[in-house]
mmCIF file of C-alpha atoms in Angstrom:
data_model
loop_
_atom_site.group_PDB
_atom_site.id
_atom_site.type_symbol
_atom_site.label_atom_id
_atom_site.label_comp_id
_atom_site.label_asym_id
_atom_site.label_seq_id
_atom_site.Cartn_x
_atom_site.Cartn_y
_atom_site.Cartn_z
ATOM 1 C CA ASP N 1 20.165 -14.889 18.686
ATOM 2 C CA PHE N 2 23.780 -15.611 17.670
ATOM 3 C CA VAL N 3 26.959 -13.687 17.007
ATOM 4 C CA LEU N 4 29.785 -15.092 14.913
ATOM 5 C CA ALA N 5 33.107 -13.547 15.875
ATOM 6 C CA ARG N 6 36.768 -13.979 15.005
ATOM 7 C CA PRO N 7 38.363 -16.134 17.722
ATOM 8 C CA GLU N 8 41.613 -14.187 17.807
ATOM 9 C CA ASN N 9 40.057 -10.809 18.679
ATOM 10 C CA LEU N 10 36.281 -11.365 19.045
ATOM 11 C CA GLN N 11 35.574 -8.986 16.162
ATOM 12 C CA VAL N 12 31.936 -9.441 15.157
ATOM 13 C CA VAL N 13 31.608 -11.056 11.738
ATOM 14 C CA LEU N 14 27.886 -11.838 11.475
ATOM 15 C CA LEU N 15 24.729 -11.445 13.559
ATOM 16 C CA ILE N 16 22.093 -14.171 13.151
ATOM 17 C CA GLU N 17 18.451 -13.908 14.138
ATOM 18 C CA LEU N 18 16.505 -17.177 14.076
ATOM 19 C CA ASP N 19 12.776 -16.677 13.574
ATOM 20 C CA ASP N 20 10.035 -19.150 14.354
ATOM 21 C CA ASN N 21 6.237 -18.966 14.244
ATOM 22 C CA SER N 22 6.193 -16.568 17.192
ATOM 23 C CA HIS N 23 7.528 -13.900 14.820
ATOM 24 C CA ASP N 24 4.253 -13.969 12.903
ATOM 25 C CA ASN N 25 2.385 -11.798 15.412
ATOM 26 C CA LYS N 26 2.253 -8.022 15.096
ATOM 27 C CA ALA N 27 4.279 -7.228 18.236
ATOM 28 C CA LYS N 28 7.147 -9.469 17.150
ATOM 29 C CA GLN N 29 7.038 -8.058 13.619
ATOM 30 C CA GLU N 30 7.363 -4.522 14.994
ATOM 31 C CA ARG N 31 10.311 -5.637 17.137
ATOM 32 C CA ASP N 32 11.875 -7.388 14.131
ATOM 33 C CA ASP N 33 11.537 -4.212 12.040
ATOM 34 C CA PHE N 34 13.233 -2.226 14.818
ATOM 35 C CA ILE N 35 16.072 -4.767 15.087
ATOM 36 C CA ASP N 36 16.563 -4.791 11.295
ATOM 37 C CA LYS N 37 16.877 -0.984 11.207
ATOM 38 C CA LEU N 38 19.183 -0.963 14.225
ATOM 39 C CA TYR N 39 21.580 -3.497 12.733
ATOM 40 C CA LYS N 40 21.636 -1.696 9.382
ATOM 41 C CA GLN N 41 22.721 1.472 11.190
ATOM 42 C CA THR N 42 25.545 -0.320 13.024
ATOM 43 C CA GLY N 43 27.088 -1.646 9.819
ATOM 44 C CA TYR N 44 27.202 -5.235 11.054
ATOM 45 C CA LYS N 45 26.339 -8.025 8.663
ATOM 46 C CA PHE N 46 22.986 -9.382 9.759
ATOM 47 C CA ILE N 47 20.771 -12.217 8.592
ATOM 48 C CA ARG N 48 17.291 -13.265 9.630
ATOM 49 C CA VAL N 49 16.555 -16.957 9.087
ATOM 50 C CA ARG N 50 13.359 -18.940 9.469
ATOM 51 C CA GLY N 51 14.326 -22.512 10.261
ATOM 52 C CA THR N 52 17.812 -23.950 10.170
ATOM 53 C CA GLY N 53 17.624 -26.318 7.193
ATOM 54 C CA ASN N 54 20.025 -24.333 5.021
ATOM 55 C CA LEU N 55 21.627 -22.150 7.680
ATOM 56 C CA LYS N 56 25.158 -23.325 6.900
ATOM 57 C CA GLU N 57 24.827 -22.297 3.253
ATOM 58 C CA ILE N 58 23.289 -18.929 4.142
ATOM 59 C CA ILE N 59 26.115 -18.171 6.581
ATOM 60 C CA LYS N 60 28.728 -19.213 4.034
ATOM 61 C CA GLU N 61 27.200 -16.906 1.407
ATOM 62 C CA GLN N 62 27.192 -13.976 3.829
ATOM 63 C CA LEU N 63 30.794 -14.512 4.868
ATOM 64 C CA GLU N 64 31.936 -14.614 1.239
ATOM 65 C CA GLN N 65 30.472 -11.168 0.513
#
């Protein structure tokens, strides 16, 4: 859903997938599994988040790794 990138060169820093209740059905879960495998193969940092309550903290943790 979102890509965080460095402003000076647009280098991708983090990919963010926001999930809602629509991701509970089988078709979406299969798509999500495919996306997870795809991003792992690319080497990009990727997070999947349900809700946005603590999104800022999750992003901060990922960027510190």
